[in-house]
PDB file of C-alpha atoms in Angstrom:
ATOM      1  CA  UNK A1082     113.180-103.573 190.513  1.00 46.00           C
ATOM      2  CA  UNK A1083     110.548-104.420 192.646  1.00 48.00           C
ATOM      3  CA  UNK A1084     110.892-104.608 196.758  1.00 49.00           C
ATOM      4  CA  UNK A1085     107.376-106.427 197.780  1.00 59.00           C
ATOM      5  CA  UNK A1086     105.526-109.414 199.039  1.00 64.00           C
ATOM      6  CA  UNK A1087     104.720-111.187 195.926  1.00 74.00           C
ATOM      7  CA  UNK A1088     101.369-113.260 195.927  1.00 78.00           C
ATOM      8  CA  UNK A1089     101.958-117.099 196.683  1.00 83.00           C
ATOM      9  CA  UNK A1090      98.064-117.860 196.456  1.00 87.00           C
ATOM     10  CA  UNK A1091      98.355-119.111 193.208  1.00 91.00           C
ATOM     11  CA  UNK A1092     101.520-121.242 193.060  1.00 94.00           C
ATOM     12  CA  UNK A1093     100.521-122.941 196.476  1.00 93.00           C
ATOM     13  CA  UNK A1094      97.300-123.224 194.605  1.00 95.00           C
ATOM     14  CA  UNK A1095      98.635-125.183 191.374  1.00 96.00           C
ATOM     15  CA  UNK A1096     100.564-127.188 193.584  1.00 97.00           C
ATOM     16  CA  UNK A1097      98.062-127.931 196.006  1.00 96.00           C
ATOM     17  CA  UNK A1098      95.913-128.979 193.009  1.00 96.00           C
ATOM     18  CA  UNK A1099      98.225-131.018 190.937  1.00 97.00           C
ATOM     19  CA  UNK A1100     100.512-132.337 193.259  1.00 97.00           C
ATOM     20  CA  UNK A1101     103.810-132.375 190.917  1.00 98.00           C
ATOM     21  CA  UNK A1102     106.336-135.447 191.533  1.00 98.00           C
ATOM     22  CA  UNK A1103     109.250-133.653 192.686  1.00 98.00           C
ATOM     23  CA  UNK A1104     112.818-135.433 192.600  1.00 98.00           C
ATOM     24  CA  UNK A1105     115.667-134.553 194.826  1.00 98.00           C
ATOM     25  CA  UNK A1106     119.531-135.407 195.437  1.00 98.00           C
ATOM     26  CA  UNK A1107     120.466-133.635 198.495  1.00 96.00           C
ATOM     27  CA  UNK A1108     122.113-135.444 201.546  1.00 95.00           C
ATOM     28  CA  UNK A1109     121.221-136.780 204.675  1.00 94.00           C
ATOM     29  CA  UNK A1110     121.089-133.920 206.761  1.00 93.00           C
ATOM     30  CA  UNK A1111     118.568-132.117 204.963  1.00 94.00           C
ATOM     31  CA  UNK A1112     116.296-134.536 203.379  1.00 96.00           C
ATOM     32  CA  UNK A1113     114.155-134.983 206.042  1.00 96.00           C
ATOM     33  CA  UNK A1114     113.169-131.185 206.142  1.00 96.00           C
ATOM     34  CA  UNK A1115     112.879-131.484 202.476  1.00 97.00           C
ATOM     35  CA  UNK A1116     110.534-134.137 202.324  1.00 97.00           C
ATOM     36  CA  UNK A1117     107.937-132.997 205.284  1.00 97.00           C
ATOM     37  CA  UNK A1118     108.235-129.101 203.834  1.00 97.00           C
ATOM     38  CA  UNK A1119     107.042-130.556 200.083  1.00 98.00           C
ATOM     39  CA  UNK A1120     104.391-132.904 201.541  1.00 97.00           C
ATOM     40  CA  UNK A1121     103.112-130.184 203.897  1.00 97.00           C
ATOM     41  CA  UNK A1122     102.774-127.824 200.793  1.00 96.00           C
ATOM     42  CA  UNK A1123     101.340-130.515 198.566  1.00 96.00           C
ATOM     43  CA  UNK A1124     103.642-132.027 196.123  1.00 98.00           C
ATOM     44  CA  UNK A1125     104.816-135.417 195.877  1.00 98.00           C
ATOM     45  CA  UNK A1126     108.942-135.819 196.673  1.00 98.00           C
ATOM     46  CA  UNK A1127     110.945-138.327 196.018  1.00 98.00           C
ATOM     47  CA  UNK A1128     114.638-138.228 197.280  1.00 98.00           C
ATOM     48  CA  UNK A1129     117.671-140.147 196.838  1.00 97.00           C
ATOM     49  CA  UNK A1130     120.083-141.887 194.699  1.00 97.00           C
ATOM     50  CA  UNK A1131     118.451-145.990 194.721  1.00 96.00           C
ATOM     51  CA  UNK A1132     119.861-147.510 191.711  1.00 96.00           C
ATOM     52  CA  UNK A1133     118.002-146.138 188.279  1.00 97.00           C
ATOM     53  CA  UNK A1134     116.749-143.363 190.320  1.00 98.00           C
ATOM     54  CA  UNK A1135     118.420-140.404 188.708  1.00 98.00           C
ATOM     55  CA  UNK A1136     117.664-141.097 185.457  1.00 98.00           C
ATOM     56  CA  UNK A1137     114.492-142.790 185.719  1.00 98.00           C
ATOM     57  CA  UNK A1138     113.384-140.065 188.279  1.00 98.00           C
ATOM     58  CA  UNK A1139     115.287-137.266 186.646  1.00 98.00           C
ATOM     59  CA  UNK A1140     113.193-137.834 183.591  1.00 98.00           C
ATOM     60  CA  UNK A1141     109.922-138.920 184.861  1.00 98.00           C
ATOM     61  CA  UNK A1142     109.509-135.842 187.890  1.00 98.00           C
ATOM     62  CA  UNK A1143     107.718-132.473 187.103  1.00 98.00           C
ATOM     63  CA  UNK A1144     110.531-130.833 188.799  1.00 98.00           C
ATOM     64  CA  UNK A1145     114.412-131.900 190.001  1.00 98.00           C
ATOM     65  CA  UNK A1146     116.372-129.849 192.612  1.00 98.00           C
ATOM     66  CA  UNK A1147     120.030-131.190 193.107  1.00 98.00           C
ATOM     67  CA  UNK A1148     122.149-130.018 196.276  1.00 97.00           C
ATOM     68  CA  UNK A1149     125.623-130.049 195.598  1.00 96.00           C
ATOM     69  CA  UNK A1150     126.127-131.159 199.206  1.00 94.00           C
ATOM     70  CA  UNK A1151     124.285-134.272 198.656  1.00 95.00           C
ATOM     71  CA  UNK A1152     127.648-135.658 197.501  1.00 96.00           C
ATOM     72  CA  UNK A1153     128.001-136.634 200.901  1.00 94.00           C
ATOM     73  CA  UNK A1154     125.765-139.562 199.998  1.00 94.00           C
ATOM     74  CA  UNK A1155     125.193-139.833 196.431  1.00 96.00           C
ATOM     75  CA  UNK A1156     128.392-139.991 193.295  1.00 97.00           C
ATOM     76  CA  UNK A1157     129.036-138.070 190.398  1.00 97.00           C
ATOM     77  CA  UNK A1158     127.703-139.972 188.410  1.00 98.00           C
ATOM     78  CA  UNK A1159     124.207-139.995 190.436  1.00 98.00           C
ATOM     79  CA  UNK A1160     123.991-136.156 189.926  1.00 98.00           C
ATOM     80  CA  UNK A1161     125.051-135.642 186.445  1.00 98.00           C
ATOM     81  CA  UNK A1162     122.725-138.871 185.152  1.00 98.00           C
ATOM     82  CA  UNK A1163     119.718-137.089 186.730  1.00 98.00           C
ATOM     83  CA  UNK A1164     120.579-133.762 185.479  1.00 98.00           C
ATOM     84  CA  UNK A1165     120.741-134.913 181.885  1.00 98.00           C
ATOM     85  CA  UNK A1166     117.793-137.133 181.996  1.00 98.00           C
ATOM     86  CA  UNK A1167     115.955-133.786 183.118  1.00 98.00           C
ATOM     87  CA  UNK A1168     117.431-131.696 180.472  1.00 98.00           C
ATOM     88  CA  UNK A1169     116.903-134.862 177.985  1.00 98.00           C
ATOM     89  CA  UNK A1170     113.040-134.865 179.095  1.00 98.00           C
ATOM     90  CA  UNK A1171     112.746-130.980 179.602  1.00 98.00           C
ATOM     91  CA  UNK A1172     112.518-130.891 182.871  1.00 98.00           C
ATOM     92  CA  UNK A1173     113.332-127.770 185.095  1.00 98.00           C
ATOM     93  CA  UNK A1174     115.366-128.335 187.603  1.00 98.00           C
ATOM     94  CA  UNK A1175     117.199-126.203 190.323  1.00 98.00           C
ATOM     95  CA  UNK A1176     120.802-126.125 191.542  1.00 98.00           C
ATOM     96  CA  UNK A1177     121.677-125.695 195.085  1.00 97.00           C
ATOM     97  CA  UNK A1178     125.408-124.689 195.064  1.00 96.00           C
ATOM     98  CA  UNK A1179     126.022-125.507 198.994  1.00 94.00           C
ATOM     99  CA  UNK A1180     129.584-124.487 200.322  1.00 92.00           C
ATOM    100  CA  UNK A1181     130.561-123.309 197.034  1.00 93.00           C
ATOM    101  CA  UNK A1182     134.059-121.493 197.559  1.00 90.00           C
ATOM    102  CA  UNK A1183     134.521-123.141 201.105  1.00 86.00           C
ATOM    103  CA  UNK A1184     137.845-124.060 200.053  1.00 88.00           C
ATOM    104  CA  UNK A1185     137.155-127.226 198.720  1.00 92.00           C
ATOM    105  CA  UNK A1186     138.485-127.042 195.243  1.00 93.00           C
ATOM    106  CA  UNK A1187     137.393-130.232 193.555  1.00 96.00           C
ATOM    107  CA  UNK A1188     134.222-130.255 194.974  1.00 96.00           C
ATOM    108  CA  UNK A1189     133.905-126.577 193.452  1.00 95.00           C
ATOM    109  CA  UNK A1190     134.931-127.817 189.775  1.00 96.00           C
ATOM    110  CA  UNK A1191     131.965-130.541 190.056  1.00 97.00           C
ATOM    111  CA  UNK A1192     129.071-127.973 191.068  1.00 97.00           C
ATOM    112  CA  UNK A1193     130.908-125.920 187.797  1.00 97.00           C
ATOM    113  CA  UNK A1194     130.306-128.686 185.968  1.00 97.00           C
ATOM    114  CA  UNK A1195     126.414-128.828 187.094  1.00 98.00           C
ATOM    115  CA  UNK A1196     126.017-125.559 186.371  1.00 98.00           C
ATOM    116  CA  UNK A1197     126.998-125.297 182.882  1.00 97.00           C
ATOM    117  CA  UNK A1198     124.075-127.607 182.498  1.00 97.00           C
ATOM    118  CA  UNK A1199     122.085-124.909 182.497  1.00 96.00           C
ATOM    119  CA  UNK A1200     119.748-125.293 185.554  1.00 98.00           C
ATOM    120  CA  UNK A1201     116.664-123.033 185.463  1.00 98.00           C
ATOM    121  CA  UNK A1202     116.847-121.730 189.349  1.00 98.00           C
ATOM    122  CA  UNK A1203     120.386-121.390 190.985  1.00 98.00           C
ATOM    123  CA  UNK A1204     119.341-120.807 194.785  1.00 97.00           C
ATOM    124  CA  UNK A1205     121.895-120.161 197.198  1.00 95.00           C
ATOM    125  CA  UNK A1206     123.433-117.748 199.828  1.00 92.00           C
ATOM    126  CA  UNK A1207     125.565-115.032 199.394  1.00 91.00           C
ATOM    127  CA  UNK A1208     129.158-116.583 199.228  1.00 90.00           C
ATOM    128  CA  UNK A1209     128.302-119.497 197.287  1.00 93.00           C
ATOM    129  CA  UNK A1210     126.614-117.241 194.490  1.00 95.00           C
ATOM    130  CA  UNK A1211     129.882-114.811 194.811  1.00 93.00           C
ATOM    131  CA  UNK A1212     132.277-117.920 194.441  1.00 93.00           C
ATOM    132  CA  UNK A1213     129.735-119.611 191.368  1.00 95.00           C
ATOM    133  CA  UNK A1214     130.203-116.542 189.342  1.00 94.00           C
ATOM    134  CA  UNK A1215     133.826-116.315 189.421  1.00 91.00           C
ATOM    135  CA  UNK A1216     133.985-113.782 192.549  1.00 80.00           C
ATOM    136  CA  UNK A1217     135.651-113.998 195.681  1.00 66.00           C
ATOM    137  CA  UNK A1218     135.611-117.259 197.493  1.00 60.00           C
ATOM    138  CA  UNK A1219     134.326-115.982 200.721  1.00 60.00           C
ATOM    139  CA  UNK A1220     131.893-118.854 202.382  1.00 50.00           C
ATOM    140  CA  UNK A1221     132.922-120.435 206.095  1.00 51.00           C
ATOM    141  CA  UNK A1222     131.747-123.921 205.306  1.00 50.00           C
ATOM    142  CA  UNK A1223     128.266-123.335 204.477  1.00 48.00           C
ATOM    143  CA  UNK A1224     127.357-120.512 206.048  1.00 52.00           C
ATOM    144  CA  UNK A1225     127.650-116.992 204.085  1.00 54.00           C
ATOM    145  CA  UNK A1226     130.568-114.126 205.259  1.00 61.00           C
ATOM    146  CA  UNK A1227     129.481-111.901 202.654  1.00 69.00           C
ATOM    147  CA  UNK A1228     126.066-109.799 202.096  1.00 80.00           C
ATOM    148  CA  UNK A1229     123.384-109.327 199.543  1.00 84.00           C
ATOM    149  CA  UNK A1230     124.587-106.018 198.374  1.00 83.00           C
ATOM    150  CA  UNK A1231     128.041-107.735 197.433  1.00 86.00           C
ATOM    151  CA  UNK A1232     126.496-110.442 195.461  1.00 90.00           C
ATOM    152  CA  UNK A1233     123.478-109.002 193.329  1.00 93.00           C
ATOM    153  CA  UNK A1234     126.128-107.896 190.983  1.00 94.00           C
ATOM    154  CA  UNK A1235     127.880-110.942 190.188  1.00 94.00           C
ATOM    155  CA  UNK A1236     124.675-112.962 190.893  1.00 95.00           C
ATOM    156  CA  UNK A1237     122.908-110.776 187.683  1.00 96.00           C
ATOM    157  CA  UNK A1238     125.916-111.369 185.630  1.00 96.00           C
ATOM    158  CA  UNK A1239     125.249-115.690 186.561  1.00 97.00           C
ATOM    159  CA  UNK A1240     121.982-114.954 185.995  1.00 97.00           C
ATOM    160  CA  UNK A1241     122.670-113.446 182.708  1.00 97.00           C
ATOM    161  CA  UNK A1242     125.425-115.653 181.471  1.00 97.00           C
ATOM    162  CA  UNK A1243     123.606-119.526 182.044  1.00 97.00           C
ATOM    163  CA  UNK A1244     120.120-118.049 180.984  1.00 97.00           C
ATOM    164  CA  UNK A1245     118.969-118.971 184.832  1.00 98.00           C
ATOM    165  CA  UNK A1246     117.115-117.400 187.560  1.00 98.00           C
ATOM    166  CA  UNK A1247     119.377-116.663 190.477  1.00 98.00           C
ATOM    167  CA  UNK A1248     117.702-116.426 193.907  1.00 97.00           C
ATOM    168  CA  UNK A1249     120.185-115.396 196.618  1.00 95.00           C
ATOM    169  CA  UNK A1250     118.522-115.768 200.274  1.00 91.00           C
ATOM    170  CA  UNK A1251     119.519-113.643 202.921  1.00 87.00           C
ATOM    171  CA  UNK A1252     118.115-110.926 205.511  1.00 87.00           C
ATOM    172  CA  UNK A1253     115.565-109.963 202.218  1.00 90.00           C
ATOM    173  CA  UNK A1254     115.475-112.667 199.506  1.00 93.00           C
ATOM    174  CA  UNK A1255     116.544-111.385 195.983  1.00 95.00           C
ATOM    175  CA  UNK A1256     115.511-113.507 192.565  1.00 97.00           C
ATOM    176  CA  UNK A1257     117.480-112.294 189.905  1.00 97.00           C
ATOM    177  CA  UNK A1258     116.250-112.784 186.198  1.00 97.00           C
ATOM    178  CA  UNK A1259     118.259-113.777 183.150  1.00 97.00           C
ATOM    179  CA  UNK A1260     117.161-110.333 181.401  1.00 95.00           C
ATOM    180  CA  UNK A1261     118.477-107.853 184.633  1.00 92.00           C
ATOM    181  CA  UNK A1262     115.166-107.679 186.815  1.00 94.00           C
ATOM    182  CA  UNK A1263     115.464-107.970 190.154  1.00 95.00           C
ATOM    183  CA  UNK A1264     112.616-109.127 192.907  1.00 95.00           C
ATOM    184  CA  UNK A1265     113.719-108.383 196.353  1.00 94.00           C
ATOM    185  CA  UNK A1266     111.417-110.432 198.877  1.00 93.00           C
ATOM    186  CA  UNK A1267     110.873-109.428 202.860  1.00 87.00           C
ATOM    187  CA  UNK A1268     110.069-111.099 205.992  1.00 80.00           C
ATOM    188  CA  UNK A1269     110.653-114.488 207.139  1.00 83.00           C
ATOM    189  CA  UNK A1270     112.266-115.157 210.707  1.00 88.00           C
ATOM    190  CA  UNK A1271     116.099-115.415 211.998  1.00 89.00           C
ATOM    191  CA  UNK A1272     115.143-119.148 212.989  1.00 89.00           C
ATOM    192  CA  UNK A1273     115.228-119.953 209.166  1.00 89.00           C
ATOM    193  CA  UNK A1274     119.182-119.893 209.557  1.00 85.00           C
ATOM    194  CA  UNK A1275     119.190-121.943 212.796  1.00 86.00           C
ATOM    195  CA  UNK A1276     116.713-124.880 211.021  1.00 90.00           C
ATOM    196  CA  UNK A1277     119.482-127.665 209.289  1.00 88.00           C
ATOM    197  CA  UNK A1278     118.077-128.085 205.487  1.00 90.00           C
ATOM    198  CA  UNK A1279     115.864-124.719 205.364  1.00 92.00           C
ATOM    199  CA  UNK A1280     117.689-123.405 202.418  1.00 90.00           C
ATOM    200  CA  UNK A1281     117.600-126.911 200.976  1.00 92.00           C
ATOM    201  CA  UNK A1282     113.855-127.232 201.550  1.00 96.00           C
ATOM    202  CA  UNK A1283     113.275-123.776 199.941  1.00 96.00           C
ATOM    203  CA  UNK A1284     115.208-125.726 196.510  1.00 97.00           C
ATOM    204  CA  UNK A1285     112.836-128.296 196.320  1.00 97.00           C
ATOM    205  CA  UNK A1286     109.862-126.433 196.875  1.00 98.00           C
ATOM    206  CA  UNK A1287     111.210-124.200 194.177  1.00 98.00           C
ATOM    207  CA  UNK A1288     111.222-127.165 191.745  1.00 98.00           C
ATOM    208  CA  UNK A1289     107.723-127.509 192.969  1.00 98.00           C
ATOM    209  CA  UNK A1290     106.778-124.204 191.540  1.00 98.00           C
ATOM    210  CA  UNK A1291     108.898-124.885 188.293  1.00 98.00           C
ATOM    211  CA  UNK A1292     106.752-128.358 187.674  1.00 98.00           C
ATOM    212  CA  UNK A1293     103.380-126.362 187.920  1.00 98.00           C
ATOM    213  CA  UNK A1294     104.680-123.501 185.884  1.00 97.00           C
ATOM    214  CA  UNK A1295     105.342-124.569 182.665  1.00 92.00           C
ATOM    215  CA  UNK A1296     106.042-121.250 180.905  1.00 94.00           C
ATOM    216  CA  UNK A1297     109.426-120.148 180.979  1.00 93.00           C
ATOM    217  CA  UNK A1298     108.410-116.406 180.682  1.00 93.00           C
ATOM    218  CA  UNK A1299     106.125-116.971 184.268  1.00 95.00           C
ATOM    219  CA  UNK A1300     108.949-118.596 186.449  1.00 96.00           C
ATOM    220  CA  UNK A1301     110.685-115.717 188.114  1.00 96.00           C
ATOM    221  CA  UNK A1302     107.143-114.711 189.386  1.00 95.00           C
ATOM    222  CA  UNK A1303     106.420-118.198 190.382  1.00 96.00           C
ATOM    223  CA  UNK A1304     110.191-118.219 192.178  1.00 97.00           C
ATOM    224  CA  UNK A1305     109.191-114.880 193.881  1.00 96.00           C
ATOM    225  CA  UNK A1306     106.061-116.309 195.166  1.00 95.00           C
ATOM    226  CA  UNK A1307     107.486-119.237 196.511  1.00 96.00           C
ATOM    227  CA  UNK A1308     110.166-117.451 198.655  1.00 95.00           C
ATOM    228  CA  UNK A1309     107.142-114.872 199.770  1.00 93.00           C
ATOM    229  CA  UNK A1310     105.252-118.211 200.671  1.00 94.00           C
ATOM    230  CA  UNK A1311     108.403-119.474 202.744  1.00 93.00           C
ATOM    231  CA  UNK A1312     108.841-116.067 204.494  1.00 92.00           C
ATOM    232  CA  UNK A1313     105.332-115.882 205.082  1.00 92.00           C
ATOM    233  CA  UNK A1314     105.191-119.453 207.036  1.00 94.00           C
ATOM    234  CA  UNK A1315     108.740-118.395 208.825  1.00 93.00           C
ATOM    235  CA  UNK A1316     106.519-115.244 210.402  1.00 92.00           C
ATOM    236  CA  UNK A1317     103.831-117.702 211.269  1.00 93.00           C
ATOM    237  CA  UNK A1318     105.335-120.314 212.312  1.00 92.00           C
ATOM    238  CA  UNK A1319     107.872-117.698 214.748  1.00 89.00           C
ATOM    239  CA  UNK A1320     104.822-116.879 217.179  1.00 89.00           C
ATOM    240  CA  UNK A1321     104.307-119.943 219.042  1.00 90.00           C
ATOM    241  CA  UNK A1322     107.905-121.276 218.593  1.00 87.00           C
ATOM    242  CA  UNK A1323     110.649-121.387 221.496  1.00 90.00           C
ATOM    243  CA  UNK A1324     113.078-121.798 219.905  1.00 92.00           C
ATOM    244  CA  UNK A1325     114.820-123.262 216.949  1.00 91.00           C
ATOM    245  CA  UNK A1326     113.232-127.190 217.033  1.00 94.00           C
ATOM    246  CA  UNK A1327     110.134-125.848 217.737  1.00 95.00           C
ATOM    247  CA  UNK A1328     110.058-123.437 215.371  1.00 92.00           C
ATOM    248  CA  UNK A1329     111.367-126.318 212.617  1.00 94.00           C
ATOM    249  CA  UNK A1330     107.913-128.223 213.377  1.00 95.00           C
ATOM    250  CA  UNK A1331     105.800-124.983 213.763  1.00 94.00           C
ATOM    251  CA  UNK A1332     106.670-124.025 210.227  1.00 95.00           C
ATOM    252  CA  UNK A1333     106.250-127.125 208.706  1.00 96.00           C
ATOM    253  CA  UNK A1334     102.345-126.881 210.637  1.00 95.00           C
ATOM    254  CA  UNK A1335     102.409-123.270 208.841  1.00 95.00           C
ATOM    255  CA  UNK A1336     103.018-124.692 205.366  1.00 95.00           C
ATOM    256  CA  UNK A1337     100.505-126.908 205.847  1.00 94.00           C
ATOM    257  CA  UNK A1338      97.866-124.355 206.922  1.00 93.00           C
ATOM    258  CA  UNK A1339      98.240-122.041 204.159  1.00 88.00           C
ATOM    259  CA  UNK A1340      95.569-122.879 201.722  1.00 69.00           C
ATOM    260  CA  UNK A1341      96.818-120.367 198.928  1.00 51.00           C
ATOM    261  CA  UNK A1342      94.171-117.729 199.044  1.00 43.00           C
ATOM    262  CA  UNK A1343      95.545-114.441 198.646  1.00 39.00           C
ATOM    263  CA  UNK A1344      95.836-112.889 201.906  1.00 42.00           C
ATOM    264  CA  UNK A1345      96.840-116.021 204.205  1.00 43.00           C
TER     265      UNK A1345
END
């Protein structure tokens, strides 16, 4: 196990440089964030369901994040047709299992069904990771009622069972590997949980890591980095802010200021 600040320098770096296309299905609420939070760290997002999208897009991107909750706005079919073209194509992609075990059965079985697609990164909170490995359903909507220290077990055992990196944000950010390592990540800012779409953002800036990493055996460093990178901007981004809309567009400035060097 390691508890540290892993270096983001040279993701942000390889991102910076190449720019990956990054595709997204998430919904309304938090594709705005999304968008402005991959631009300001250098990739190139696309996000929605247009017609052909998901499996054009699915296909053609470096890296696909899918929110479950983005079934608000986009079908079935949407999500599933861009997951396969991604898997068809090779491309990584990350699950976002939002309000997993909220009580909402049905929509539970579908983000089931995405998982056993076998996405690379499964990044959620607490609850939702509980409730996607067959633990308690404990989630209030989509906000977490249960703590890191509950789910790391069941999170390794999802980890180890889909062959997927499990990240699992809270108070200290823990990314879980397929082969029992653990990475637990520190810092960031209380605001993060008062921004709409932060933990969304953090998914698709994941799959911007995942398009510039191409080796498996590299991601969960690359996954590390990236929620070191996000905590890092949080802390910035917390000083001038007032509050929770100005600390939204303070640590979207933040993102946009780190230039990858080591020690930003």
């Amino acid at each position: 196990m390691q508890h540290d600040s892993p270096d983001c320098g040279p993701v942000l770096r390889r991102i910076r440089v190449r720019a990956p296309f990054v595709y997204g299905l998430t919904n309304y609420v938090a594709a705005t964030l999304s968008a402005n939070v991959l631009l300001a760290a250098g990739a190139a997002p696309a996000i929605g369901a247009a017609p052909g999208w998901p499996a054009a897009f699915g296909a053609g991107a470096g890296g696909l994040w899918v929110n479950a909750a983005g079934l608000i706005n986009a079908t079935v079919h949407d999500m599933l047709a861009a997951i396969d073209a991604a898997n068809a194509a090779a491309v990584p992609w990350v699950l976002d299992p939002v309000a997993m075990g909220a009580g909402a059965a049905e929509y539970d079985d579908i983000i089931r069904s995405m998982a056993a697609r076998r996405p690379a990164v499964i990044r959620g909170n607490a609850s939702e990771i509980m409730a996607l490995a067959g633990g308690a359903a404990t989630a209030r909507g989509v906000e977490t009622t249960a703590s890191i220290t509950q789910a790391v077990p069941l999170g390794q055992e999802l980890a180890h069972r889909l062959g997927a990196i499990v990240a699992i944000s809270g108070p200290e950010d823990h990314v879980l590997s397929p082969d029992g390592a653990l990475i637990i990540i520190p810092g960031g800012h209380v605001w993060l949980t008062a921004v709409t779409g932060a933990g969304c953002a953090l998914g698709g800036l994941i799959a911007a890591s995942l398009a510039v990493t191409p080796r498996p055996d590299e991601r969960l460093t690359a996954v590390a980095a990236v929620h070191a990178l996000y905590a890092r901007a949080a802390e910035k981004a917390a000083g001038p802010a007032q509050g929770p809309a100005s600390f939204a567009t303070a640590f979207v400035d933040a993102l946009a200021q780190l230039q990858g060097m080591a020690h930003d």
